[in-house]
Short mmCIF file of C-alpha atoms in Angstrom, two decimals:
data_model
loop_
_atom_site.label_atom_id
_atom_site.label_comp_id
_atom_site.label_asym_id
_atom_site.label_seq_id
_atom_site.Cartn_x
_atom_site.Cartn_y
_atom_site.Cartn_z
CA MET J 273 15.23 -25.85 -47.90
CA GLU J 274 15.27 -27.40 -51.21
CA LYS J 275 12.73 -29.97 -52.03
CA LYS J 276 13.70 -33.62 -52.67
CA ALA J 277 12.83 -34.68 -56.07
CA LEU J 278 10.40 -37.45 -56.12
CA ASN J 279 11.43 -40.89 -57.46
CA PRO J 280 8.65 -42.21 -59.74
CA LEU J 281 10.02 -45.93 -58.70
CA THR J 282 9.70 -45.61 -54.96
CA ASP J 283 7.24 -42.73 -54.45
CA LYS J 284 4.04 -44.67 -53.44
CA ARG J 285 1.99 -41.69 -54.63
CA ILE J 286 3.18 -41.77 -57.96
CA ILE J 287 3.34 -45.61 -58.29
CA PHE J 288 -0.50 -46.09 -56.91
CA ALA J 289 -1.68 -43.36 -59.45
CA VAL J 290 -0.05 -45.01 -62.27
CA ILE J 291 -1.47 -48.36 -61.47
CA LEU J 292 -4.83 -46.77 -60.94
CA LEU J 293 -4.49 -45.21 -64.59
CA LEU J 294 -3.11 -48.32 -65.88
CA LEU J 295 -6.11 -50.48 -64.53
CA PHE J 296 -8.52 -47.85 -65.94
CA ILE J 297 -7.31 -48.14 -69.22
CA LEU J 298 -6.92 -51.95 -69.26
CA ARG J 299 -10.42 -52.39 -67.98
CA VAL J 300 -12.10 -49.45 -69.82
CA SER J 301 -14.09 -51.92 -71.96
CA GLY J 302 -16.05 -52.93 -68.90
CA LEU J 303 -17.37 -49.29 -68.60
CA TYR J 304 -19.16 -49.44 -72.03
CA GLN J 305 -19.86 -53.25 -72.42
CA PRO J 306 -22.12 -54.24 -69.89
CA ILE J 307 -21.75 -58.13 -69.74
CA LEU J 308 -18.43 -59.35 -70.24
CA ASP J 309 -19.26 -62.82 -68.86
CA ILE J 310 -22.55 -64.58 -68.69
CA ASP J 311 -22.09 -65.49 -64.86
CA GLU J 312 -22.07 -61.79 -64.31
CA SER J 313 -25.83 -61.79 -65.57
CA VAL J 314 -26.46 -64.45 -63.07
CA PHE J 315 -25.00 -62.46 -60.06
CA ALA J 316 -26.58 -59.27 -61.23
CA GLU J 317 -30.28 -61.01 -61.58
CA PHE J 318 -29.72 -62.48 -58.28
CA ALA J 319 -28.71 -59.25 -56.81
CA ASN J 320 -31.60 -57.90 -58.28
CA LYS J 321 -34.05 -60.09 -56.85
CA LEU J 322 -32.51 -59.65 -53.29
CA LEU J 323 -33.28 -55.75 -53.43
CA LEU J 324 -36.46 -56.62 -54.34
CA GLY J 325 -37.02 -58.56 -51.35
CA SER J 326 -36.31 -62.08 -52.36
CA LEU J 327 -34.90 -64.47 -50.00
CA PRO J 328 -31.20 -65.84 -50.98
CA TYR J 329 -31.34 -69.65 -51.78
CA SER J 330 -35.15 -69.87 -51.24
CA GLU J 331 -36.96 -67.43 -53.57
CA VAL J 332 -34.00 -67.01 -55.64
CA PHE J 333 -31.53 -69.76 -56.41
CA ASP J 334 -27.91 -70.69 -57.32
CA ASN J 335 -25.02 -72.64 -55.92
CA LYS J 336 -22.01 -70.14 -54.85
CA PRO J 337 -21.75 -68.42 -51.65
CA PRO J 338 -23.47 -65.13 -50.85
CA GLY J 339 -20.35 -62.65 -50.96
CA THR J 340 -20.83 -62.16 -54.94
CA TYR J 341 -24.33 -61.84 -54.70
CA TYR J 342 -24.10 -59.30 -52.09
CA PHE J 343 -21.31 -57.42 -53.81
CA PHE J 344 -23.42 -56.85 -56.73
CA ALA J 345 -26.50 -55.82 -54.64
CA ALA J 346 -24.56 -53.22 -52.77
CA VAL J 347 -23.37 -51.72 -55.94
CA PHE J 348 -26.90 -52.00 -57.27
CA SER J 349 -28.56 -50.40 -54.46
CA ILE J 350 -26.59 -47.13 -55.04
CA ALA J 351 -26.46 -47.25 -58.97
CA GLY J 352 -29.66 -48.89 -59.79
CA LEU J 353 -31.04 -52.45 -60.70
CA SER J 354 -28.99 -54.29 -63.51
CA ASN J 355 -26.01 -51.57 -63.46
CA ILE J 356 -23.49 -53.79 -64.52
CA LEU J 357 -21.39 -51.03 -65.57
CA ALA J 358 -21.10 -49.46 -62.00
CA VAL J 359 -20.10 -52.92 -60.87
CA HIS J 360 -17.02 -53.01 -63.30
CA ALA J 361 -16.01 -49.62 -62.14
CA VAL J 362 -16.07 -50.66 -58.31
CA THR J 363 -14.10 -53.71 -59.46
CA ILE J 364 -11.46 -51.63 -60.84
CA LEU J 365 -10.95 -50.26 -57.24
CA VAL J 366 -11.13 -53.54 -55.70
CA VAL J 367 -8.26 -54.87 -58.07
CA PHE J 368 -6.55 -51.60 -57.01
CA CYS J 369 -6.82 -52.02 -53.56
CA THR J 370 -5.73 -55.72 -53.99
CA ILE J 371 -2.56 -54.45 -55.77
CA ALA J 372 -2.06 -51.84 -52.97
CA GLY J 373 -2.38 -54.63 -50.39
CA LEU J 374 0.24 -56.80 -52.28
CA TYR J 375 2.51 -53.91 -52.81
CA HIS J 376 2.65 -53.23 -49.01
CA LEU J 377 2.95 -56.84 -48.30
CA VAL J 378 6.09 -57.46 -50.28
CA CYS J 379 7.55 -53.98 -49.38
CA VAL J 380 7.65 -54.79 -46.02
CA ILE J 381 9.29 -57.91 -46.72
CA TYR J 382 11.39 -57.70 -49.65
CA GLY J 383 11.46 -53.84 -50.09
CA SER J 384 10.11 -51.50 -52.66
CA ARG J 385 11.83 -52.83 -55.93
CA THR J 386 10.29 -56.64 -55.25
CA ALA J 387 6.94 -54.90 -54.49
CA LEU J 388 6.88 -52.80 -57.74
CA LEU J 389 7.77 -56.08 -59.50
CA SER J 390 4.76 -57.63 -57.78
CA ALA J 391 2.53 -55.19 -58.80
CA PHE J 392 3.66 -55.31 -62.39
CA TRP J 393 3.18 -58.95 -62.49
CA TYR J 394 -0.13 -58.86 -61.04
CA VAL J 395 -1.40 -56.37 -63.44
CA PHE J 396 -0.09 -58.78 -65.94
CA LEU J 397 -1.84 -61.95 -64.54
CA THR J 398 -5.23 -60.74 -64.28
CA HIS J 399 -5.51 -59.28 -68.04
CA THR J 400 -4.47 -62.09 -70.10
CA TYR J 401 -5.92 -65.50 -70.94
CA GLU J 402 -9.14 -64.09 -72.65
CA PRO J 403 -11.43 -61.14 -73.17
CA LYS J 404 -14.06 -61.98 -70.68
CA TYR J 405 -11.11 -62.54 -67.96
CA ILE J 406 -11.59 -59.05 -66.68
CA SER J 407 -15.13 -59.72 -65.89
CA THR J 408 -16.31 -59.45 -62.07
CA SER J 409 -16.19 -62.70 -60.72
CA GLY J 410 -15.90 -64.30 -57.28
CA GLU J 411 -12.07 -65.01 -58.22
CA ILE J 412 -11.03 -61.71 -58.50
CA LEU J 413 -13.18 -60.39 -55.35
CA ILE J 414 -11.54 -63.13 -52.93
CA ASN J 415 -8.06 -61.79 -54.00
CA LEU J 416 -8.52 -58.82 -51.94
CA PRO J 417 -9.25 -60.35 -48.31
CA LEU J 418 -6.66 -63.13 -49.33
CA VAL J 419 -3.83 -60.79 -49.81
CA LEU J 420 -4.78 -58.62 -46.94
CA SER J 421 -5.20 -61.90 -44.91
CA VAL J 422 -1.55 -62.65 -45.51
CA LEU J 423 -0.63 -59.32 -45.15
CA CYS J 424 -1.89 -59.43 -41.49
CA TYR J 425 -0.73 -62.73 -40.50
CA PHE J 426 2.93 -61.45 -41.55
CA ARG J 427 2.54 -58.30 -39.58
CA GLY J 428 1.43 -60.27 -36.80
CA ARG J 429 4.75 -62.32 -37.15
CA ARG J 430 6.81 -59.23 -37.53
CA ASP J 431 5.33 -56.89 -34.65
CA ASP J 432 5.75 -57.21 -31.00
CA HIS J 433 2.78 -55.30 -30.49
CA PHE J 434 -1.13 -56.11 -31.47
CA LYS J 435 -0.39 -59.44 -32.39
CA ILE J 436 -3.81 -60.96 -31.37
CA ALA J 437 -5.40 -58.30 -33.45
CA TRP J 438 -3.27 -59.09 -36.74
CA PHE J 439 -3.74 -62.81 -36.11
CA SER J 440 -7.62 -62.05 -35.70
CA SER J 441 -7.71 -59.85 -38.69
CA ALA J 442 -5.98 -62.46 -40.74
CA GLY J 443 -8.34 -65.16 -39.81
CA PHE J 444 -11.46 -62.83 -40.28
CA LEU J 445 -10.48 -62.14 -43.69
CA LEU J 446 -9.92 -65.68 -44.76
CA GLY J 447 -13.28 -66.45 -43.46
CA SER J 448 -14.58 -63.33 -45.51
CA ALA J 449 -13.06 -64.76 -48.71
CA VAL J 450 -14.43 -68.09 -48.11
CA MET J 451 -18.06 -66.31 -48.09
CA ILE J 452 -17.22 -65.10 -51.46
CA ASN J 453 -15.86 -68.25 -52.91
CA TYR J 454 -15.24 -71.65 -51.22
CA LYS J 455 -12.13 -72.36 -53.17
CA ALA J 456 -10.12 -69.58 -51.01
CA GLY J 457 -10.68 -72.25 -48.19
CA PHE J 458 -7.60 -74.13 -49.42
CA CYS J 459 -5.59 -71.19 -48.10
CA ALA J 460 -6.55 -72.33 -44.49
CA ILE J 461 -3.82 -75.02 -45.11
CA LEU J 462 -1.18 -72.69 -45.41
CA PHE J 463 -1.51 -71.12 -41.85
CA ILE J 464 -1.67 -74.56 -40.58
CA LEU J 465 1.57 -75.64 -42.48
CA ASP J 466 3.38 -72.33 -41.62
CA THR J 467 2.48 -72.85 -37.59
CA PHE J 468 3.28 -76.27 -37.09
CA ILE J 469 5.68 -77.10 -39.63
CA MET J 470 7.59 -74.02 -40.66
CA ARG J 471 7.62 -72.49 -37.18
CA TRP J 472 7.43 -75.39 -34.72
CA LEU J 473 8.52 -78.73 -36.36
CA ILE J 474 11.62 -77.20 -38.54
CA GLN J 475 12.77 -74.00 -36.45
CA ASP J 476 11.87 -74.93 -32.64
CA ARG J 477 10.31 -78.34 -31.30
CA SER J 478 10.28 -77.10 -27.61
CA ALA J 479 6.71 -77.39 -25.69
CA ARG J 480 6.79 -73.72 -25.29
CA LYS J 481 7.14 -72.84 -29.38
CA PHE J 482 4.50 -75.60 -29.88
CA LEU J 483 2.04 -73.85 -27.20
CA HIS J 484 2.71 -70.43 -28.77
CA GLU J 485 2.24 -71.56 -32.30
CA ALA J 486 -1.03 -73.52 -31.28
CA SER J 487 -2.26 -70.42 -29.76
CA VAL J 488 -1.62 -68.57 -33.07
CA LEU J 489 -3.38 -70.93 -35.16
CA ALA J 490 -6.29 -70.85 -32.53
CA VAL J 491 -6.67 -67.17 -32.70
CA THR J 492 -6.55 -67.16 -36.79
CA GLY J 493 -8.74 -70.26 -36.94
CA PHE J 494 -11.19 -69.17 -34.81
CA SER J 495 -11.52 -65.85 -36.23
CA ALA J 496 -11.96 -67.45 -39.73
CA ILE J 497 -15.01 -69.02 -38.38
CA VAL J 498 -16.75 -65.55 -37.55
CA PRO J 499 -17.69 -64.42 -40.90
CA VAL J 500 -19.04 -68.08 -41.46
CA VAL J 501 -21.14 -67.93 -38.19
CA VAL J 502 -22.35 -64.47 -38.95
CA VAL J 503 -23.75 -65.22 -42.23
CA SER J 504 -25.29 -68.65 -41.01
CA ALA J 505 -26.87 -66.68 -38.08
CA TYR J 506 -28.10 -64.02 -40.46
CA PHE J 507 -29.60 -66.91 -42.79
CA TYR J 508 -31.26 -68.39 -39.77
CA HIS J 509 -32.72 -65.35 -38.75
CA ILE J 510 -34.59 -64.88 -42.18
CA GLY J 511 -35.33 -68.66 -42.51
CA VAL J 512 -33.00 -69.91 -45.28
CA LEU J 513 -30.20 -71.52 -43.35
CA GLY J 514 -31.40 -74.99 -44.51
CA ASN J 515 -31.73 -74.01 -47.83
CA PHE J 516 -28.27 -72.01 -48.14
CA ILE J 517 -26.64 -75.47 -46.79
CA ASN J 518 -28.53 -77.89 -49.22
CA TRP J 519 -28.26 -75.48 -52.55
CA GLY J 520 -25.69 -72.80 -51.71
CA PHE J 521 -23.08 -75.52 -49.96
CA LEU J 522 -23.76 -79.15 -50.21
CA TYR J 523 -24.76 -78.87 -54.06
CA ASN J 524 -21.23 -78.01 -55.04
CA PHE J 525 -19.97 -81.16 -54.34
CA ARG J 526 -22.43 -82.74 -56.99
CA TYR J 527 -21.18 -79.37 -59.22
CA ILE J 528 -17.64 -80.76 -58.81
CA ASP J 529 -18.48 -84.46 -59.48
CA SER J 530 -20.61 -83.60 -62.58
CA GLY J 531 -17.59 -81.58 -63.76
CA ALA J 532 -15.07 -84.41 -63.40
CA ALA J 533 -17.80 -86.89 -65.02
CA THR J 534 -18.31 -84.80 -67.97
CA TYR J 535 -15.25 -82.95 -68.88
CA PRO J 536 -12.58 -84.87 -70.90
CA LEU J 537 -9.17 -84.69 -69.60
CA TRP J 538 -7.76 -83.12 -72.62
CA LYS J 539 -9.91 -80.34 -72.44
CA THR J 540 -8.79 -79.59 -68.77
CA ALA J 541 -5.25 -80.03 -69.95
CA ALA J 542 -5.83 -77.81 -72.78
CA ARG J 543 -7.33 -75.10 -70.77
CA THR J 544 -4.61 -75.50 -67.97
CA SER J 545 -1.98 -75.38 -70.61
CA TYR J 546 -3.45 -72.20 -72.31
CA PHE J 547 -3.39 -70.48 -68.87
CA PHE J 548 0.39 -70.85 -68.65
CA ILE J 549 0.94 -70.16 -72.30
CA SER J 550 -0.58 -66.87 -72.07
CA THR J 551 1.04 -66.02 -69.04
CA LEU J 552 4.35 -67.50 -69.87
CA PRO J 553 6.77 -64.64 -68.97
CA VAL J 554 5.93 -64.89 -65.45
CA TRP J 555 6.91 -68.62 -65.40
CA LEU J 556 10.17 -68.08 -67.61
CA VAL J 557 11.40 -65.89 -64.81
CA ILE J 558 10.43 -68.31 -62.13
CA VAL J 559 12.15 -71.14 -63.98
CA ALA J 560 15.05 -69.24 -64.71
CA TYR J 561 15.40 -68.28 -60.73
CA LEU J 562 15.15 -71.87 -60.02
CA LEU J 563 17.65 -72.96 -62.48
CA ASN J 564 20.17 -70.31 -61.20
CA ASN J 565 19.35 -71.59 -57.53
CA ARG J 566 19.28 -75.40 -58.00
CA SER J 567 21.36 -76.10 -55.23
CA SER J 568 19.86 -73.93 -52.44
CA VAL J 569 16.45 -74.07 -53.39
CA LEU J 570 15.68 -77.05 -50.83
CA LYS J 571 17.71 -75.01 -48.28
CA ASN J 572 15.59 -71.75 -48.51
CA LYS J 573 14.75 -70.53 -44.93
CA ASP J 574 12.77 -67.65 -46.35
CA THR J 575 9.34 -68.80 -44.46
CA PHE J 576 7.30 -66.08 -46.48
CA MET J 577 8.50 -67.45 -49.84
CA ILE J 578 8.04 -70.89 -48.60
CA PHE J 579 4.54 -69.83 -47.45
CA THR J 580 4.02 -68.49 -50.92
CA TRP J 581 5.01 -71.35 -52.66
CA GLY J 582 2.30 -73.36 -50.65
CA TRP J 583 -0.16 -70.47 -51.83
CA LEU J 584 0.67 -71.29 -55.22
CA SER J 585 0.35 -74.60 -55.27
CA VAL J 586 -3.39 -74.73 -53.60
CA SER J 587 -4.56 -71.81 -55.85
CA ILE J 588 -3.37 -74.06 -58.77
CA MET J 589 -5.08 -77.04 -56.97
CA ALA J 590 -8.39 -75.25 -56.59
CA ALA J 591 -8.34 -73.97 -60.24
CA LEU J 592 -8.19 -77.46 -61.29
CA LEU J 593 -10.84 -78.76 -58.68
CA GLY J 594 -13.69 -80.58 -60.78
CA GLY J 595 -11.73 -80.43 -64.19
CA ARG J 596 -13.96 -77.50 -65.81
CA THR J 597 -10.76 -75.24 -65.43
CA TYR J 598 -12.74 -71.98 -66.74
CA GLY J 599 -10.38 -69.31 -67.39
CA HIS J 600 -11.32 -66.88 -64.42
CA TYR J 601 -10.54 -69.98 -62.18
CA PHE J 602 -6.92 -69.22 -62.63
CA ILE J 603 -7.34 -65.40 -61.28
CA GLN J 604 -6.95 -66.95 -57.80
CA VAL J 605 -3.24 -67.97 -58.89
CA ALA J 606 -2.09 -64.39 -59.42
CA PRO J 607 -0.87 -62.99 -56.12
CA PRO J 608 1.39 -65.77 -55.13
CA ALA J 609 2.53 -66.20 -58.55
CA SER J 610 3.31 -62.27 -58.86
CA VAL J 611 5.34 -62.45 -55.41
CA ILE J 612 7.38 -65.31 -56.55
CA ALA J 613 8.02 -64.10 -59.94
CA ALA J 614 8.94 -60.45 -58.68
CA GLN J 615 11.31 -62.12 -56.09
CA ALA J 616 12.85 -64.23 -58.53
CA ALA J 617 13.24 -61.19 -61.19
CA ASN J 618 14.78 -59.23 -58.17
CA GLN J 619 17.23 -62.02 -57.38
CA LEU J 620 18.11 -62.39 -60.91
CA VAL J 621 18.95 -58.68 -61.69
CA GLU J 622 21.03 -58.32 -58.30
CA ARG J 623 23.10 -61.37 -59.38
CA GLY J 624 23.45 -59.95 -63.22
CA VAL J 625 22.36 -63.24 -64.91
CA TYR J 626 19.60 -63.93 -67.22
CA ARG J 627 19.26 -60.34 -68.23
CA LEU J 628 18.20 -61.07 -71.64
CA LEU J 629 15.50 -63.16 -70.79
CA LEU J 630 14.51 -60.72 -68.05
CA LYS J 631 13.96 -57.94 -70.75
CA MET J 632 12.34 -60.45 -73.14
CA SER J 633 10.07 -61.43 -70.51
CA LEU J 634 9.18 -58.07 -69.72
CA ALA J 635 8.60 -57.04 -73.35
CA LEU J 636 6.73 -59.99 -73.97
CA SER J 637 4.15 -59.32 -70.76
CA VAL J 638 3.58 -55.93 -72.37
CA LEU J 639 3.07 -57.23 -75.61
CA ILE J 640 0.60 -60.06 -74.31
CA THR J 641 -1.14 -57.54 -72.35
CA LEU J 642 -1.58 -55.30 -75.47
CA VAL J 643 -2.91 -57.60 -77.38
CA PHE J 644 -5.78 -58.60 -74.77
CA PHE J 645 -6.52 -55.18 -74.52
CA VAL J 646 -7.25 -54.73 -78.19
CA SER J 647 -9.16 -57.90 -78.15
CA ARG J 648 -11.52 -56.45 -75.21
CA ILE J 649 -12.39 -53.16 -77.33
CA SER J 650 -15.38 -55.25 -78.89
CA ILE J 651 -15.66 -58.46 -76.90
CA ASP J 652 -18.47 -59.60 -79.36
CA SER J 653 -16.38 -58.77 -82.34
CA THR J 654 -13.48 -60.62 -81.14
CA TYR J 655 -15.19 -63.73 -80.25
CA ARG J 656 -16.98 -63.67 -83.45
CA PHE J 657 -13.54 -63.59 -85.41
CA ILE J 658 -12.03 -66.53 -83.66
CA ASN J 659 -15.33 -68.42 -83.65
CA TYR J 660 -15.90 -68.75 -79.95
CA ASP J 661 -18.24 -71.08 -78.62
CA ASN J 662 -21.42 -69.26 -78.22
CA TRP J 663 -20.03 -66.07 -79.81
CA ARG J 664 -23.72 -65.12 -81.01
CA ALA J 665 -24.91 -65.52 -77.50
CA GLN J 666 -24.80 -61.47 -76.51
CA PRO J 667 -26.23 -60.15 -79.66
CA VAL J 668 -29.23 -62.60 -79.89
CA PHE J 669 -29.74 -61.89 -76.19
CA ARG J 670 -29.76 -58.34 -76.74
CA SER J 671 -31.99 -58.57 -79.73
CA ALA J 672 -34.65 -60.87 -77.74
CA ALA J 673 -34.24 -58.34 -75.01
CA ASP J 674 -35.02 -55.31 -76.96
CA TYR J 675 -38.49 -57.23 -78.04
CA VAL J 676 -39.17 -58.12 -74.58
CA ARG J 677 -38.56 -54.05 -73.55
CA GLU J 678 -40.77 -53.05 -76.26
CA ASN J 679 -43.82 -55.54 -75.75
CA SER J 680 -44.21 -55.83 -72.03
CA GLY J 681 -44.30 -53.59 -69.11
CA PRO J 682 -41.82 -52.58 -66.59
CA GLY J 683 -43.77 -55.13 -63.90
CA ASP J 684 -44.32 -57.96 -66.48
CA ARG J 685 -41.92 -61.02 -65.49
CA ILE J 686 -40.35 -63.35 -68.00
CA TYR J 687 -38.69 -66.64 -68.18
CA VAL J 688 -35.74 -67.81 -70.29
CA TRP J 689 -35.36 -71.68 -71.03
CA GLY J 690 -31.80 -72.04 -71.48
CA TRP J 691 -28.79 -70.05 -69.89
CA GLY J 692 -30.66 -66.83 -71.30
CA THR J 693 -29.90 -64.56 -67.72
CA PRO J 694 -28.56 -61.72 -70.05
CA VAL J 695 -32.17 -61.28 -71.31
CA TYR J 696 -33.29 -60.20 -68.00
CA ILE J 697 -30.35 -57.62 -67.65
CA TYR J 698 -30.85 -56.38 -70.85
CA SER J 699 -34.49 -55.96 -70.83
CA ASN J 700 -34.83 -54.78 -67.11
CA ARG J 701 -37.56 -57.56 -66.90
CA ARG J 702 -37.36 -59.84 -63.64
CA CYS J 703 -37.11 -63.50 -63.79
CA SER J 704 -40.40 -65.15 -62.64
CA SER J 705 -38.68 -67.87 -60.84
CA LYS J 706 -36.27 -68.76 -58.26
CA VAL J 707 -34.36 -70.75 -60.79
CA LEU J 708 -32.33 -68.30 -62.93
CA ILE J 709 -30.77 -70.77 -65.22
CA ALA J 710 -32.78 -73.46 -66.77
CA ASN J 711 -29.50 -75.99 -66.41
CA TYR J 712 -30.83 -76.67 -62.69
CA ILE J 713 -34.14 -78.01 -64.25
CA SER J 714 -33.19 -79.16 -67.48
CA GLY J 715 -30.25 -81.14 -66.20
CA LYS J 716 -27.88 -79.95 -68.50
CA SER J 717 -24.14 -80.21 -67.46
CA PHE J 718 -22.63 -76.43 -66.83
CA GLY J 719 -19.95 -74.92 -69.42
CA SER J 720 -20.46 -77.83 -71.73
CA SER J 721 -22.35 -77.24 -75.20
CA SER J 722 -21.30 -80.79 -76.75
CA ASP J 723 -22.35 -82.76 -73.82
CA ASN J 724 -26.18 -83.74 -74.68
CA ARG J 725 -26.54 -85.96 -71.50
CA VAL J 726 -28.65 -85.24 -68.42
CA THR J 727 -25.83 -85.20 -65.83
CA MET J 728 -27.86 -83.68 -62.91
CA ASP J 729 -28.03 -85.80 -60.03
CA PRO J 730 -31.56 -87.52 -60.32
CA SER J 731 -32.96 -86.54 -56.64
CA PHE J 732 -31.66 -82.75 -57.07
CA LEU J 733 -33.34 -82.70 -60.34
CA THR J 734 -36.64 -84.12 -59.39
CA SER J 735 -36.86 -81.77 -56.49
CA MET J 736 -35.89 -78.71 -58.29
CA ARG J 737 -38.48 -79.29 -60.96
CA GLU J 738 -41.27 -79.97 -58.54
CA GLU J 739 -40.23 -76.59 -56.79
CA PHE J 740 -39.96 -74.99 -60.14
CA MET J 741 -43.59 -76.13 -61.25
CA ASN J 742 -45.28 -75.25 -58.20
CA GLU J 743 -44.13 -71.80 -58.37
CA PHE J 744 -44.34 -71.44 -62.18
CA VAL J 745 -48.02 -72.61 -62.15
CA LEU J 746 -49.10 -70.47 -58.96
CA SER J 747 -47.19 -67.29 -60.77
CA PRO J 748 -46.88 -67.84 -64.23
CA PRO J 749 -44.52 -65.22 -66.50
CA GLU J 750 -46.19 -62.99 -68.91
CA LEU J 751 -43.57 -63.99 -71.43
CA PHE J 752 -41.69 -67.42 -72.03
CA LEU J 753 -38.39 -67.50 -74.28
CA ASP J 754 -37.48 -70.78 -75.31
CA THR J 755 -33.75 -70.71 -76.68
CA GLU J 756 -33.76 -74.19 -78.37
CA LYS J 757 -33.76 -73.03 -82.12
CA SER J 758 -30.83 -70.83 -81.52
CA GLY J 759 -28.76 -73.65 -80.44
CA LEU J 760 -26.88 -71.40 -77.78
CA TYR J 761 -25.18 -73.13 -74.67
CA GLY J 762 -26.14 -76.30 -76.18
CA TYR J 763 -29.95 -75.97 -75.69
CA ASP J 764 -30.81 -77.35 -79.23
CA HIS J 765 -30.43 -80.84 -77.35
CA PHE J 766 -32.31 -79.75 -74.64
CA PRO J 767 -35.68 -78.72 -75.89
CA VAL J 768 -38.60 -77.95 -73.14
CA LYS J 769 -39.82 -81.53 -73.81
CA VAL J 770 -37.09 -82.85 -71.39
CA PHE J 771 -39.17 -81.38 -68.74
CA PRO J 772 -42.84 -82.89 -69.65
CA ALA J 773 -44.57 -81.07 -66.93
CA LEU J 774 -43.33 -77.69 -68.10
CA ASN J 775 -44.10 -78.29 -71.50
CA ASP J 776 -47.45 -79.35 -71.10
CA PHE J 777 -48.19 -75.95 -69.30
CA ILE J 778 -46.57 -73.87 -71.71
CA THR J 779 -48.52 -75.84 -74.67
CA LYS J 780 -51.72 -75.08 -72.67
CA ASN J 781 -51.31 -71.86 -71.69
CA TYR J 782 -49.14 -69.76 -73.89
CA ARG J 783 -49.13 -69.00 -77.72
CA VAL J 784 -46.13 -68.17 -79.62
CA GLU J 785 -45.93 -64.59 -80.47
CA ALA J 786 -42.37 -64.11 -82.27
CA GLU J 787 -39.24 -65.51 -83.08
CA VAL J 788 -36.07 -63.45 -82.65
CA GLN J 789 -32.95 -64.67 -84.05
CA GLY J 790 -33.97 -68.33 -82.98
CA ILE J 791 -35.64 -67.68 -79.49
CA ALA J 792 -39.18 -68.23 -79.56
CA ILE J 793 -40.98 -65.72 -77.63
CA TYR J 794 -44.38 -67.20 -76.19
CA ARG J 795 -46.85 -64.68 -74.60
CA ARG J 796 -49.49 -66.05 -71.80
CA ILE J 797 -53.10 -66.68 -72.94
CA ARG J 798 -55.47 -64.67 -70.69
#
């Protein structure tokens, strides 16, 4: 029997092999550049301390949910402490699995051509904006459980068998995403709207239908609580539940408020506009589709597409929350935007309209992706070339870390005043304190180098300083690094003097030993 020739546009083995190869190429810079974004160094040091026995949110502190820290810790437990290159390699697989899940979701509903287009758009949307956009962040990690959650939910809608299992899985995956990044919780709105608005209020208002949809929502909702309960029970068991609630959850409301208070509207608008400009081909296709379907858009009965539009809306809302609008916040927008753009492109192709625009959009997507790929070959050089804020940070931190490594032992601990967490990773010396980033004790606003005000909540700042000094006096680090003179991350306006108790302790118990590119290095007096 003659073998049937493989079609590269429909054969999943070929499609997935090409996607994996493409992801490897586009993300290869993360396999030789350890820290792509400074947040990675925070996740890494948190994970290091977890693996060395520190209790989360009690003996090592940061404000995000635990999922990302434990992801880093899982990789480090196999690849070794501070091995961020290994994290980047695993992240490639996470992105690949996300695309595979997205492809399967769209293929089941719209067919293989739309699924292939959605994969293409997702690759594009997650490799633009800025060089450090491909770093490992909570946003790129939550896309996998969110995509799988939507996939399970709609499989439950379409399949007559195992409905409870599908809806339970959808809820569990949604809850898991929330434990990686709280903004995933916005997606819970979608399941509520789909069950009670789309399925009951619009389609069938009977009591029987209401009870059915209520049961679907109940199964999905209660399953979503399971990961939260499991994590909370574990933290209760190890005695840190109160710390987690206070610092790992409630503090985030202060974080949002401080962003809204310190970030000017023009900066929020500029960053948001830049996202849409750097991903312009996707929005051109979507707008062209909307213009071609002006009369039928509001009459659309495609429940999955309506769900996806809602998904896009809440994802954009989550990205804008707090006003900081960091680049990686917009990664959450990629799954719904890629699906909408894929279906839009497919519909335009079938109708034979806007062909030139489609070709231009595809060509522009390739060009933009290529430009950002080139920019990532040497991220330090790119940031220096465009005079990016704090472009000197990584080279300076590496130099300081080299000095620390050469002038201290593997068991010595250090502390960096400023946002100097990369020093811990480059030097492979552990942070002496639970407070990894000095912003929590200096009062400086996150992400702003020009705002010289103390914006931290006074009660929180006082509490953190008391805990920090108790720990610091009891177990002082061998080396103390002060980034004030370097000016990195605005710490030229936040000298150690803003924290009088710490300043007095350093003055009495440490001596200046060296200065490396603006970072003063103090050694403890024996």
